Short mmCIF file of C-alpha atoms in Angstrom, two decimals:
data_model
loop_
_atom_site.label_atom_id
_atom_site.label_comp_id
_atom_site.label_asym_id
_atom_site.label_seq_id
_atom_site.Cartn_x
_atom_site.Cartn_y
_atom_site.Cartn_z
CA UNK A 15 87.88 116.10 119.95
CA UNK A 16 91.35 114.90 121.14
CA UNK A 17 93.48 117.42 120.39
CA UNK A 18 90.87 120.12 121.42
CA UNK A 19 90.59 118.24 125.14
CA UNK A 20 94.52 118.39 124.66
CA UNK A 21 95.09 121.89 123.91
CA UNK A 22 92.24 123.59 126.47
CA UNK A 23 94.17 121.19 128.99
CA UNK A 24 97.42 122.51 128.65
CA UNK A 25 99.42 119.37 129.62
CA UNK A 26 98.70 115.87 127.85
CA UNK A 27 96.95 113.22 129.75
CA UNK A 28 96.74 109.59 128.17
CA UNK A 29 93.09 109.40 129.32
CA UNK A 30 91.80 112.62 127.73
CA UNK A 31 93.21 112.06 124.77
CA UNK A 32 92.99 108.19 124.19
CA UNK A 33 88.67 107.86 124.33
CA UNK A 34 88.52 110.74 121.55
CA UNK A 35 91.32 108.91 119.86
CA UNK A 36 89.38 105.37 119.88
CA UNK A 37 86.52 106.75 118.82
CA UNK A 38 88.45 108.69 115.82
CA UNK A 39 89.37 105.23 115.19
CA UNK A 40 86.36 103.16 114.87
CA UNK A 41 84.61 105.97 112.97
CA UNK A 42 87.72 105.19 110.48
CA UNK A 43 87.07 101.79 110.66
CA UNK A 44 83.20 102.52 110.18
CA UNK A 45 84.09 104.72 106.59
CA UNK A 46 86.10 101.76 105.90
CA UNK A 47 84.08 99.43 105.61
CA UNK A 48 80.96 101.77 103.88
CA UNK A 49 83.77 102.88 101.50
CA UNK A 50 85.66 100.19 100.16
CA UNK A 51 82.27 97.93 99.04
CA UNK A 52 80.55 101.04 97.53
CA UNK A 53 83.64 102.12 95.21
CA UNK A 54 84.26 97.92 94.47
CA UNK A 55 80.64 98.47 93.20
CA UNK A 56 80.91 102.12 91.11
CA UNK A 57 83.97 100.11 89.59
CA UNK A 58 81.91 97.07 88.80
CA UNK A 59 78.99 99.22 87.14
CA UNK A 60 81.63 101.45 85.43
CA UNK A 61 83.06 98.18 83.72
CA UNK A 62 79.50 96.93 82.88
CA UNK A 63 78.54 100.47 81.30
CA UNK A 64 81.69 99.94 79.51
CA UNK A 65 81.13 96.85 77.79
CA UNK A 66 77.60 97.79 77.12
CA UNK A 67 78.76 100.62 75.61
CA UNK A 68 81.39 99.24 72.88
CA UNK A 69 78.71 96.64 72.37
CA UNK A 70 75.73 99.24 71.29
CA UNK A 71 78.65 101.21 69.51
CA UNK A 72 79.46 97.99 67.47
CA UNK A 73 75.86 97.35 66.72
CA UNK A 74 75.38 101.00 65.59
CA UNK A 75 78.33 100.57 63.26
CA UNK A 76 77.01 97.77 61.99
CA UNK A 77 73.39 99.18 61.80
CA UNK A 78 75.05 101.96 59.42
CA UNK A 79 77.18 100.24 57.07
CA UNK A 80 74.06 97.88 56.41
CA UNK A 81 71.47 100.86 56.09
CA UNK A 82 74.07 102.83 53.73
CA UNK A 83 75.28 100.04 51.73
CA UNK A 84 72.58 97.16 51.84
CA UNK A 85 75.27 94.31 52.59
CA UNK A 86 75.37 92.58 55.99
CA UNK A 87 78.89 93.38 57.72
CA UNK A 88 79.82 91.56 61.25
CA UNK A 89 80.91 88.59 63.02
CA UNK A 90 77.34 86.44 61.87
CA UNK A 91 77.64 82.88 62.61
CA UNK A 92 76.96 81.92 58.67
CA UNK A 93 78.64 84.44 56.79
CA UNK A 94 81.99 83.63 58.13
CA UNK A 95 85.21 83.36 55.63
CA UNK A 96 85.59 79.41 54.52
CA UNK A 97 82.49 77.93 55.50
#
């Protein structure tokens, strides 16, 4: 809106051009702060779905080698090395 009141004016005034620019502003401001939380959260999720992930992928490893072979295999509290 500013730089249409601008160029149908033909000559710059402060005051047609600074209301257009404030409110350019606060909508900015507005984005902002809708933005930044909602990609803080995608980022969040994405790092949860992440983890999850590696953690079925190690279970379905695990799954596998005992289905195919019959032995237990993984970190299990009482089948650790020296105890």
């Amino acid at each position: 809106h500013a730089l249409t009141a601008v160029s149908l004016a033909g000559t710059v005034q402060i005051d047609k051009v600074a209301g257009p620019v404030g409110e350019a502003l606060i909508m900015t401001a507005l984005g902002l702060t809708v933005a930044i939380p909602a990609v803080l959260a995608y980022n969040a999720f994405t790092r949860v779905n992440r983890v999850t992930l590696a953690e079925l992928d190690a279970f379905a490893h695990d799954l596998h080698a005992f289905l195919t072979t019959g032995a237990r295999v993984g970190n299990q509290v009482g089948n650790q090395v020296g105890k």
